[in-house]
Coordinates of C-alpha atoms in Angstrom, one line a residue:
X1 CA -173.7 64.1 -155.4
X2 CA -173.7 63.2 -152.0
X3 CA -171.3 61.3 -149.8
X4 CA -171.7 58.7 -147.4
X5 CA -169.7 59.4 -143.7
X6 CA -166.7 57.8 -145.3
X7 CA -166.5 59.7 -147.9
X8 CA -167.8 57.5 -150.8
X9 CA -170.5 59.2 -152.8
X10 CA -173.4 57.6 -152.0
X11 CA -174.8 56.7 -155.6
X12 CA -171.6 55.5 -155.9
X13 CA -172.7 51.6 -156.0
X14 CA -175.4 51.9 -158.2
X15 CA -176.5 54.8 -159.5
X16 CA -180.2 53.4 -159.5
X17 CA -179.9 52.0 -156.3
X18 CA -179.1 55.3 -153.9
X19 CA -178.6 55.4 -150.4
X20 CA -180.8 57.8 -148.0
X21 CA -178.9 60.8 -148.8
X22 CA -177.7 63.4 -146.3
X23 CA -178.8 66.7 -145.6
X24 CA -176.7 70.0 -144.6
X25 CA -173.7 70.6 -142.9
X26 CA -173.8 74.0 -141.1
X27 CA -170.5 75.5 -138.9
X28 CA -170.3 78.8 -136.9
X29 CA -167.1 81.0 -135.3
X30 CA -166.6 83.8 -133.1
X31 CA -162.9 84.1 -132.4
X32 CA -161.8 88.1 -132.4
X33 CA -158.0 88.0 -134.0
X34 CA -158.3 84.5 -135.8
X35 CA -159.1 84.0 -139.7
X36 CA -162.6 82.9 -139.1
X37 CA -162.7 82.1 -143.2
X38 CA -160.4 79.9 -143.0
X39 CA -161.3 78.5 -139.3
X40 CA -165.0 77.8 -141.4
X41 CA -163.4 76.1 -144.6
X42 CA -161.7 73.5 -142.6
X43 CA -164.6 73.4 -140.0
X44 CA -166.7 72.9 -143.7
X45 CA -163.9 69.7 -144.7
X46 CA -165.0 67.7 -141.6
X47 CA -168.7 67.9 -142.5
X48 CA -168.4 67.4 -146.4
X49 CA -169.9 64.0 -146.0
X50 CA -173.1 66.0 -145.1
X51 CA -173.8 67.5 -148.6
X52 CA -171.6 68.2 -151.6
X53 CA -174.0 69.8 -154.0
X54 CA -172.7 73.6 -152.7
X55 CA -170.6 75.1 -150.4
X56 CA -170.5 78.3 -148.7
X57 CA -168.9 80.8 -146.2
X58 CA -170.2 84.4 -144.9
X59 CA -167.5 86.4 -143.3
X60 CA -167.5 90.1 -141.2
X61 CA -165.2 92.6 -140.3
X62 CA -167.4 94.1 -138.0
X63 CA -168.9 96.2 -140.7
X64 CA -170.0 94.4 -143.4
X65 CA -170.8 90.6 -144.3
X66 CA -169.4 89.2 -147.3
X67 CA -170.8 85.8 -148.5
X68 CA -169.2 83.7 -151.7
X69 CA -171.0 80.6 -152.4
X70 CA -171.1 78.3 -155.4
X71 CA -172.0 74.8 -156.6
X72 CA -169.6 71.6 -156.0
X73 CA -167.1 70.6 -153.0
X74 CA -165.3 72.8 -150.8
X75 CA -162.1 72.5 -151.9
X76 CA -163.6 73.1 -155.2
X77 CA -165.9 76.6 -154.3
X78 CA -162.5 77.8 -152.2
X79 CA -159.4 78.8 -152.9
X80 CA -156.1 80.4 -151.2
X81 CA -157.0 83.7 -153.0
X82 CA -160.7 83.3 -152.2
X83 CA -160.5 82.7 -148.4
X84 CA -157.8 85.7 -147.8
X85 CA -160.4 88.3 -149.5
X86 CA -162.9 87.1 -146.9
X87 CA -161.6 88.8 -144.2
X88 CA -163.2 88.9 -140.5
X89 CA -163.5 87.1 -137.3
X90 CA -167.0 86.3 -137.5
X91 CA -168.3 83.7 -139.9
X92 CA -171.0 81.2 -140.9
X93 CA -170.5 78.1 -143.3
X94 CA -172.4 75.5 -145.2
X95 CA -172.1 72.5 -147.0
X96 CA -175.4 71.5 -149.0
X97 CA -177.5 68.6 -150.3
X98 CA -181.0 69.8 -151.1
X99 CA -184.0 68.3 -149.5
X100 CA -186.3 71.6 -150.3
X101 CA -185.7 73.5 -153.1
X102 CA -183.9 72.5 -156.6
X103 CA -179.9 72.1 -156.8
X104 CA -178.8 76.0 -158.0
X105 CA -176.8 78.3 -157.5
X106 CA -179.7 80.7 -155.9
X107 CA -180.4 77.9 -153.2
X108 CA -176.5 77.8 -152.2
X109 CA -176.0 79.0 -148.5
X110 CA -175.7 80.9 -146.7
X111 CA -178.8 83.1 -148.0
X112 CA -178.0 86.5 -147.4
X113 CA -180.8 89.4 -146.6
X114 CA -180.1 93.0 -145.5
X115 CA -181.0 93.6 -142.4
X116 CA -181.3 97.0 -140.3
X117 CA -178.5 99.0 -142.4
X118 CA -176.6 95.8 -142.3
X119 CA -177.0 92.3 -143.1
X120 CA -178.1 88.6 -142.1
X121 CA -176.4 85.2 -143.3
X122 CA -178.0 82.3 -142.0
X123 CA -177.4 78.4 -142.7
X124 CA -179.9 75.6 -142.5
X125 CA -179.6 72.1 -141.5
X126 CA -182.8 69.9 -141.5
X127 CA -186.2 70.6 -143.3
X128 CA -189.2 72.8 -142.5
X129 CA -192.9 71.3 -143.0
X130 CA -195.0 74.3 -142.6
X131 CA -193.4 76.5 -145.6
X132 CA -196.9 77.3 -146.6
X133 CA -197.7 78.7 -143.6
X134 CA -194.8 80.9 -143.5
X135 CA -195.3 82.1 -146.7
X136 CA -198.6 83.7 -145.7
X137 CA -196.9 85.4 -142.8
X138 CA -194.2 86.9 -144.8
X139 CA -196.7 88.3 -147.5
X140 CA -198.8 89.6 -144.3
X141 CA -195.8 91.4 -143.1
X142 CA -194.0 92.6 -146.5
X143 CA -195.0 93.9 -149.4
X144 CA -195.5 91.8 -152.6
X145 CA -193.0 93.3 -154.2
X146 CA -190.5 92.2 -151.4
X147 CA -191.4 89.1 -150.9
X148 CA -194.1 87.7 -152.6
X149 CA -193.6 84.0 -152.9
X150 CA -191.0 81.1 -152.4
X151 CA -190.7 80.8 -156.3
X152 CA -190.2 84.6 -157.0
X153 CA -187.4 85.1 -154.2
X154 CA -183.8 84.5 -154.6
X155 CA -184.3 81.2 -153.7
X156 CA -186.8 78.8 -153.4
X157 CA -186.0 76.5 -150.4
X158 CA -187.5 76.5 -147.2
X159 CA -184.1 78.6 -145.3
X160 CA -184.6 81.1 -148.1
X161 CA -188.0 82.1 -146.3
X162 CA -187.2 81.9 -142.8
X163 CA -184.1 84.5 -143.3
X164 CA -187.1 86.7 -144.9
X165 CA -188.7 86.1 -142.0
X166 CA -186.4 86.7 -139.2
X167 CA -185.9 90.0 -141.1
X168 CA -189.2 91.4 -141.6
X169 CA -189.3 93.3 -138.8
X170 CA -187.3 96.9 -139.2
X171 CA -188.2 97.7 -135.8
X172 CA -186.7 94.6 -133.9
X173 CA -183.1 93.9 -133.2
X174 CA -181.7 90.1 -134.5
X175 CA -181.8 88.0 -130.6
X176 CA -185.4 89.6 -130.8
X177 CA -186.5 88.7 -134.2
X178 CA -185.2 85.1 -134.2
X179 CA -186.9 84.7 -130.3
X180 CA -190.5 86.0 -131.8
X181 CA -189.4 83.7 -135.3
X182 CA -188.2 80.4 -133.9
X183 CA -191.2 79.1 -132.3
X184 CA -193.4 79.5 -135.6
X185 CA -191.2 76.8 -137.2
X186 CA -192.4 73.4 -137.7
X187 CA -189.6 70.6 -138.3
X188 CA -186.3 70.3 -137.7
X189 CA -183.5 73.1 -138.1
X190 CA -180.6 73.5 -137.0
X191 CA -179.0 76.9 -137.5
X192 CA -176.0 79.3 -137.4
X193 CA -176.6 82.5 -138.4
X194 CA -175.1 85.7 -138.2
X195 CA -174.8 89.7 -138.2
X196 CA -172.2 91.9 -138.5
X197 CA -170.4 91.2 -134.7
X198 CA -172.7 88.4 -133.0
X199 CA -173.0 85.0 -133.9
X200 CA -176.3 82.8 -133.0
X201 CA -177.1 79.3 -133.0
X202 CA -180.8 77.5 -132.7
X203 CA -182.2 74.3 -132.9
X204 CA -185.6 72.9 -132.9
X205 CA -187.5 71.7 -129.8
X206 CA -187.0 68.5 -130.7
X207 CA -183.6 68.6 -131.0
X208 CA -183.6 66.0 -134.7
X209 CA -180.5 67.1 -136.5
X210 CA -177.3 67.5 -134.0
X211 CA -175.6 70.9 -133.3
X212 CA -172.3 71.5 -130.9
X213 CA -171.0 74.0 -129.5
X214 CA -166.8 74.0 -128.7
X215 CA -164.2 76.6 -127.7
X216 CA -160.9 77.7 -129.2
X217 CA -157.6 77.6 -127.3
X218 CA -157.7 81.8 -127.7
X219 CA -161.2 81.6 -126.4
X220 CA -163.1 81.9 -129.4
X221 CA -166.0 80.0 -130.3
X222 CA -167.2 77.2 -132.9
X223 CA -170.4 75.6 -133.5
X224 CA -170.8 72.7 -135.8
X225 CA -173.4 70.0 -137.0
X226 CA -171.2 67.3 -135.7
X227 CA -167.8 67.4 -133.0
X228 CA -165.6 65.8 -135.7
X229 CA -166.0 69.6 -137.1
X230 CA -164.6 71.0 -133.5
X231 CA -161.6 68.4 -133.5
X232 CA -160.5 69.5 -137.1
X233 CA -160.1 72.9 -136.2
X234 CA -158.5 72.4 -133.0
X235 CA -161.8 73.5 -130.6
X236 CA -162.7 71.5 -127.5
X237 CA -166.4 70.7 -127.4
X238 CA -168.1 72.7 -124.3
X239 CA -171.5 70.9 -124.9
X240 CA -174.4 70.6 -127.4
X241 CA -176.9 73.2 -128.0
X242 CA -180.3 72.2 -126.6
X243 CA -183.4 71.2 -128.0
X244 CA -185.3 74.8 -128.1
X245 CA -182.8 76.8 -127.6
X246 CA -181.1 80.2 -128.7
X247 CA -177.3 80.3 -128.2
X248 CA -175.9 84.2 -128.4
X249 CA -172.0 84.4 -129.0
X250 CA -170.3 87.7 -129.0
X251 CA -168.0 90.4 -126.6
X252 CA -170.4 89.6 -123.9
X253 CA -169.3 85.6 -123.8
X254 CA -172.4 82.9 -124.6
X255 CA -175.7 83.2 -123.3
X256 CA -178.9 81.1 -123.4
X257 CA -182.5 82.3 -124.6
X258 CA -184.8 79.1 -124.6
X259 CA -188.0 79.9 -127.1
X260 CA -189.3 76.2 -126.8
X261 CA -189.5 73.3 -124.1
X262 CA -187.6 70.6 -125.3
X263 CA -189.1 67.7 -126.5
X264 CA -185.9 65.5 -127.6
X265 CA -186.8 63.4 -130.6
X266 CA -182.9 63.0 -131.8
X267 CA -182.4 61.4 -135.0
X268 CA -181.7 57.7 -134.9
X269 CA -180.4 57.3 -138.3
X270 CA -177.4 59.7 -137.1
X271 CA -176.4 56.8 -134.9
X272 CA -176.7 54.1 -138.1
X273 CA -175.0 55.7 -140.9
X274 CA -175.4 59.9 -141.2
X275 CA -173.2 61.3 -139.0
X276 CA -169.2 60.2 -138.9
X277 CA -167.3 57.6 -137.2
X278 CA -165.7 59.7 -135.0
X279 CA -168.4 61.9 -133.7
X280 CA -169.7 62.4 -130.5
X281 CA -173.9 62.4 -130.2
X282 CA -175.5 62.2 -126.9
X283 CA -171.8 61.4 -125.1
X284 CA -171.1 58.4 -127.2
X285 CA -169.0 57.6 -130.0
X286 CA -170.6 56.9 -133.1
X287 CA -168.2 54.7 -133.8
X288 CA -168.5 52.3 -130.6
X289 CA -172.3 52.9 -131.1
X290 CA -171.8 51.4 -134.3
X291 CA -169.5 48.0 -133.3
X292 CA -172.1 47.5 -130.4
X293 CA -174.8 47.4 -133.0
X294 CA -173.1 44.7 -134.8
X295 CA -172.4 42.4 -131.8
X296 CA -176.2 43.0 -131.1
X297 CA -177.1 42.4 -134.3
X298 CA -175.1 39.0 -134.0
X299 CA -177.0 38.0 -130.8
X300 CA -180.2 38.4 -132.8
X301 CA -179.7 37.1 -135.8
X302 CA -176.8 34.5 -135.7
X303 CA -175.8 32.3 -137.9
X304 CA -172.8 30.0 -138.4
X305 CA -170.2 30.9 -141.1
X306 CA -166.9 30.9 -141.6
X307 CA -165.9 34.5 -142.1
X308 CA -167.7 38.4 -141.6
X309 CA -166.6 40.7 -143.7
X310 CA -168.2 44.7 -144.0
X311 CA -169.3 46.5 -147.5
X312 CA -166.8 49.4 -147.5
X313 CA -166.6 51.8 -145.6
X314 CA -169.5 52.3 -143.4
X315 CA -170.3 48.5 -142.7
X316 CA -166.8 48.8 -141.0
X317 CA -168.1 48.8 -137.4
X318 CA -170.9 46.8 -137.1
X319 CA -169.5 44.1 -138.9
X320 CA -166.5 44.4 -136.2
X321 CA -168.9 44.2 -133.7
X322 CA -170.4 40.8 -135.8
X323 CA -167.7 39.2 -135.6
X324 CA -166.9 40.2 -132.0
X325 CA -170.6 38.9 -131.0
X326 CA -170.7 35.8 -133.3
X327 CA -166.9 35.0 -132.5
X328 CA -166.6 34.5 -136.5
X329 CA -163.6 35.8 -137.8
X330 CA -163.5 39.4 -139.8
X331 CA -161.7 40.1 -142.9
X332 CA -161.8 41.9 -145.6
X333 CA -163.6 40.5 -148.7
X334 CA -164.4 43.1 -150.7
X335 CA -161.7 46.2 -151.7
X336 CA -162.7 49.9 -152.4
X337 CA -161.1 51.7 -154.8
X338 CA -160.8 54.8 -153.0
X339 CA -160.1 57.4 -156.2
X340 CA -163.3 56.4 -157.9
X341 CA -166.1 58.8 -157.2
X342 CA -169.2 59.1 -159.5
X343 CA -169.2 58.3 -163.4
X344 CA -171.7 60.1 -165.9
X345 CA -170.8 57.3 -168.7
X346 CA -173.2 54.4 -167.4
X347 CA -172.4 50.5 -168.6
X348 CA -174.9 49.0 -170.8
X349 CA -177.0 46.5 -169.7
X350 CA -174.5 43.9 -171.0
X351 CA -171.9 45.4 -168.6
X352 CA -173.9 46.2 -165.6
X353 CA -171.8 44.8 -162.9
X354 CA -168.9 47.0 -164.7
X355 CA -170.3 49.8 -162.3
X356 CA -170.2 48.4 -159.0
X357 CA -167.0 46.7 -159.7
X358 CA -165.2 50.0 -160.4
X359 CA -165.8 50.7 -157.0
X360 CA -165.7 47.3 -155.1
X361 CA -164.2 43.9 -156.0
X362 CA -164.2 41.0 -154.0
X363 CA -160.8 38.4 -153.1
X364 CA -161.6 35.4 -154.3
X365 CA -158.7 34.0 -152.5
X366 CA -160.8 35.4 -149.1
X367 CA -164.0 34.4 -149.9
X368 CA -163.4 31.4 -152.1
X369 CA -165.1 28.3 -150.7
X370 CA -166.3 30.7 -147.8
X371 CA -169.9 30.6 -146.0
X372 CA -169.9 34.7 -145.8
X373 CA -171.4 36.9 -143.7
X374 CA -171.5 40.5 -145.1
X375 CA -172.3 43.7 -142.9
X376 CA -173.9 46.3 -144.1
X377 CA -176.1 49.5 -143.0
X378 CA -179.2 49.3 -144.7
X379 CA -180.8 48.3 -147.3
X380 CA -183.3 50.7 -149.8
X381 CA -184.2 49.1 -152.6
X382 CA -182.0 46.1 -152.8
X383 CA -180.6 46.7 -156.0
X384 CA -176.8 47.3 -154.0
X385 CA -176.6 44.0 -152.2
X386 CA -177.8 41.9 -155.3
X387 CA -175.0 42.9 -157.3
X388 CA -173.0 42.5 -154.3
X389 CA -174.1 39.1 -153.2
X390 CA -173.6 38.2 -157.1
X391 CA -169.8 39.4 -156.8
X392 CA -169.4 37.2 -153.8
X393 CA -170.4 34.1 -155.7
X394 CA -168.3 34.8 -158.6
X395 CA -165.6 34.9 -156.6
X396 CA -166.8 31.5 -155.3
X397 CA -168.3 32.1 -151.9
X398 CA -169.9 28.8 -150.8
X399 CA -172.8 31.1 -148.9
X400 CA -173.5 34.3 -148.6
X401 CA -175.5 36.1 -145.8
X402 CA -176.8 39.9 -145.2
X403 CA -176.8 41.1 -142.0
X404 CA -178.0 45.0 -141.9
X405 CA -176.9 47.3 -138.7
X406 CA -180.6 48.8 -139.2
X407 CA -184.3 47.8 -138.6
X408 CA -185.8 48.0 -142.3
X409 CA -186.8 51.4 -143.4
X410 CA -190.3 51.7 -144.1
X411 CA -191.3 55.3 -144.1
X412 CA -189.8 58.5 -146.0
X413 CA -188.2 61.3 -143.9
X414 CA -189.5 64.7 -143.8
X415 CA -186.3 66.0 -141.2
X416 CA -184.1 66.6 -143.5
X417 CA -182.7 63.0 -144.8
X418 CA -183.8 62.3 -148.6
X419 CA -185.0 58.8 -148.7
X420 CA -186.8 57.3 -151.7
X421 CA -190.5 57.5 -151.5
X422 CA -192.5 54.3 -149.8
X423 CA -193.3 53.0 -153.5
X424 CA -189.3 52.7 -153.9
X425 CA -188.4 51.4 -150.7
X426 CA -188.1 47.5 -150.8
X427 CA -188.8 47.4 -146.7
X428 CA -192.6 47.8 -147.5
X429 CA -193.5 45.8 -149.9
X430 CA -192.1 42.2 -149.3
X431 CA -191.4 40.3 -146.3
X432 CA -187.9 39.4 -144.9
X433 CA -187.6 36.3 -146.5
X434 CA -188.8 37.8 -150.0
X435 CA -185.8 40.3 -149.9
X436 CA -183.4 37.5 -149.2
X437 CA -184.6 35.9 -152.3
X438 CA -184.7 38.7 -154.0
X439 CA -181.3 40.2 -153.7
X440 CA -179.8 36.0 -153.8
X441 CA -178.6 35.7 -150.0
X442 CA -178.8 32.5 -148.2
X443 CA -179.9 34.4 -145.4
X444 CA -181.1 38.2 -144.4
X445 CA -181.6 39.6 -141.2
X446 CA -182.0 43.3 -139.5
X447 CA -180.9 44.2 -135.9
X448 CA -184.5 44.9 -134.4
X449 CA -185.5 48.6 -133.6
X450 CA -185.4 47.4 -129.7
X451 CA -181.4 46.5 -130.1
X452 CA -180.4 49.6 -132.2
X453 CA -182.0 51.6 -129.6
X454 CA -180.6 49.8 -126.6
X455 CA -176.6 50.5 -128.6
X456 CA -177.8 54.4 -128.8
X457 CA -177.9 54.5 -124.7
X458 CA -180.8 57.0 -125.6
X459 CA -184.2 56.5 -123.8
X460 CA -186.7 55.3 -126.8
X461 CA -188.8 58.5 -126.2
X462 CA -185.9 60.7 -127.0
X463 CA -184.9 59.0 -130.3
X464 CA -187.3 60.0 -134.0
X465 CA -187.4 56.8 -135.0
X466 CA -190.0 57.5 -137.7
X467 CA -188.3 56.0 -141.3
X468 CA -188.6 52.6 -139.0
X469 CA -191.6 52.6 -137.3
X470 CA -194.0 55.5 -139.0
X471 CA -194.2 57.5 -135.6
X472 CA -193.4 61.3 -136.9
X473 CA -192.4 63.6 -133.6
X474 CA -193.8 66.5 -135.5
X475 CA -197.7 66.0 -135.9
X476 CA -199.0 64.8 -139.7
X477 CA -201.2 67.8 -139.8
X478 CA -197.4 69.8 -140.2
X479 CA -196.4 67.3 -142.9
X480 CA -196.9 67.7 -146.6
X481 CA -200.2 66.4 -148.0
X482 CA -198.7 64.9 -151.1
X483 CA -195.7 63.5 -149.3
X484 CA -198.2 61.9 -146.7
X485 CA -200.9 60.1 -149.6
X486 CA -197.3 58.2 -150.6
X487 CA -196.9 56.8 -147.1
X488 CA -200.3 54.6 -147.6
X489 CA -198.8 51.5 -149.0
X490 CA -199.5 48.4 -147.2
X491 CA -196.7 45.7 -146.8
X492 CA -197.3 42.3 -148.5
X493 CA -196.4 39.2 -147.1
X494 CA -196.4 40.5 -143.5

């Protein structure tokens, strides 16, 4: 079950109240006379917060590929034992939460194909949105038997068919294939892949999911969905990989093919709550992104109160940057019990705060006789800050009011983030005021989409801002048809 940057699972609050939940985590090394394994398992630890249904690691020796894969965490798929057998210097890792395709074994990555004598391993981030049409190229260019449809491979998510792909051709080398492969794909993808002595490295033209590039002190090198990946295993980051572009790594150094202009449409979620505290996107720290989205948000929506306090862990910055802005003290209201992860044994309705409570509790002797101000990052159905607010009263807050480090989120993703559908999300359905009622605050209020774009330092052009504003970077005639008949609700009360 997936967890949020901080390491919380993200259903963790309320189980029927779950946060947009994150996508892949994909790592890459080239680094002659190192373990690459175990370079890739710790690589794998820094981006677990990006998807903890399955884990997995492809390793060569310059002659084969060996892949071991399985379902759970990393520390739980890897062992001592396990990460000695996979011996090489070249490797590819994964950490997975499925947006395409159903949680098993046979959708664990990396996917694996034999390739020219050889073999292929190849890991995904993001989510492609012309599957279809892939399809009907792979069954033009194999035989049925081979490949004859997403639900009679080895797998049936989207990555599954574009390592088919990229090795359908006998007669073209890997660089080659994934040059003549890349610019069919619609969506966003971000990839290291590999064959038995070269390591590549792609992402889409519009650049959504992020994807880094670092070197080793023995000149090796790393690429990683996020830098906090590079820090862990000791690599200084070089530079990102661009939108469009190819990235070969091997005896010959790094080189550049670019199979795409780049149209930068980088993921503005990343920036509010996806990627970690301590990663570097676009040459800022997520983290200072974060506190100047709170003292933003405090210009914008102030209020006067007598303490700020953050919904653990990732309300941490902003609501630093609240109190900062609003020159209202911070504390800590609420405490995390940090050992608690998910529970399968649900409370009756008679104990439904029992939930919530195992994993937050509030100090009445903070909040007691308190007008509160409570930072959060955003809000999907509301179900989360109602018990929350509730908690705060209990423990005799005076007042309590939301203040969310995002502009509400109104439309699904179709990048690679796993939102609820538009019928689910609270955003679109009920004014500003009505969700304040709703969940019990005194007062709600959302940094606008102008200010959280103004904290990014990123021009508003470059930025997907779609699950705020409805504009996808990838034309609707690429989306899927069923996913886009859900996005027709209209908003009441607006």
């Amino acid at each position: 079950m997936p967890l949020r940057p901080d390491g919380l699972l993200t259903h963790e609050l309320d189980p029927d109240d779950p946060r947009p939940q994150d996508h892949c985590g994909v790592f890459g090394v080239w680094a002659p006379g190192e373990e690459a394994s175990k370079l890739t398992y710790f690589g794998l630890f820094a981006l677990q917060h990006r998807g903890q249904e399955s884990a997995g690691i492809a390793v060569s020796d310059g002659n084969r590929i060996m892949v071991f894969k399985d379902m759970g965490l990393v520390s739980q798929v890897f062992d001592e034992a396990t990460l000695t057998a996979l011996k090489g210097d070249v490797a590819v890792g994964h950490t997975r939460y499925s947006t395409t395709g159903a949680s098993t074994w046979g959708n664990a990555q990396p996917t694996f194909r034999p390739f020219q004598g050889g073999g292929l391993a190849l890991c995904h981030n993001g989510n492609l949105t012309n599957t279809d049409e892939l399809e009907v190229l792979l069954a033009e260019r194999m035989p049925d038997e081979k490949v004859p449809h997403k639900a009679r491979m080895d797998s049936s998510s989207d990555t599954a068919i574009l390592t088919a792909l990229l090795a359908s051709d006998p007669d073209l080398g890997l660089e080659a294939a994934a040059m003549q492969t890349l610019p069919l794909l619609r969506g966003a993808f971000c990839l290291t892949f590999m064959d038995e002595r070269t390591l590549y490295a792609a992402r889409d033209a519009q650049g959504i999911r992020p994807l880094a590039i670092g070197q080793l002190p023995g000149g090796g090198w790393v690429v990683a969905s996020e830098t906090a990946a590079l820090d862990i295993v000791g690599a200084t980051f070089v530079r990102d990989v661009e939108p469009g572009e190819l990235v070969v790594l091997d005896g010959n150094g790094i080189r550049s093919r670019r199979f795409a202009k780049a149209k930068p449409k980088h993921c503005l979620f990343e920036y509010v709550y996806l990627s970690r505290p301590d990663t570097v996107l676009n040459e800022r720290r997520i983290h200072n992104v974060r506190v100047k989205i709170g003292k933003l948000l405090a210009k914008e929506c102030p209020i006067d109160a007598d303490l700020v306090i953050p919904t653990p862990e990732s309300g941490i910055p902003a609501a630093i940057g609240f109190a900062a802005g609003s020159q209202i003290p911070y504390g800590q209201g609420l405490v995390r019990n940090a050992y608690v992860g998910r529970t399968f044994i649900q409370p009756s309705n008679g104990m439904r705060q029992m939930g919530i409570r195992m994993k937050l509790n509030p100090l009445p002797s903070v909040v007691g006789g308190k007008r509160i101000v409570v930072v959060d990052d955003s809000i999907v159905r509301g179900n989360t800050q109602r018990q929350v607010v509730a908690m705060l009263r209990q423990a005799g807050a005076k007042e309590v009011h939301v203040r969310i480090s995002a502009p509400p989120v109104e439309w699904p993703c179709f990048y690679g983030i796993d939102f609820a559908t538009r019928d689910e999300l609270i955003a679109p359905n009920m004014s500003i005021p009505e969700i304040a009622k709703a969940i019990g605050a005194d007062s709600l209020g959302h940094i606008s989409l102008d200010g959280l774009i103004k904290a990014t330092h990123v021009p508003k052009n470059d930025l997907c801002r779609a699950c705020f504003d409805g504009v996808y970077p990838v034309g609707k005639k690429d989306l899927p048809l069923a996913e886009l008949k859900s996005t027709s609700v209209q908003k009441k009360g607006k």
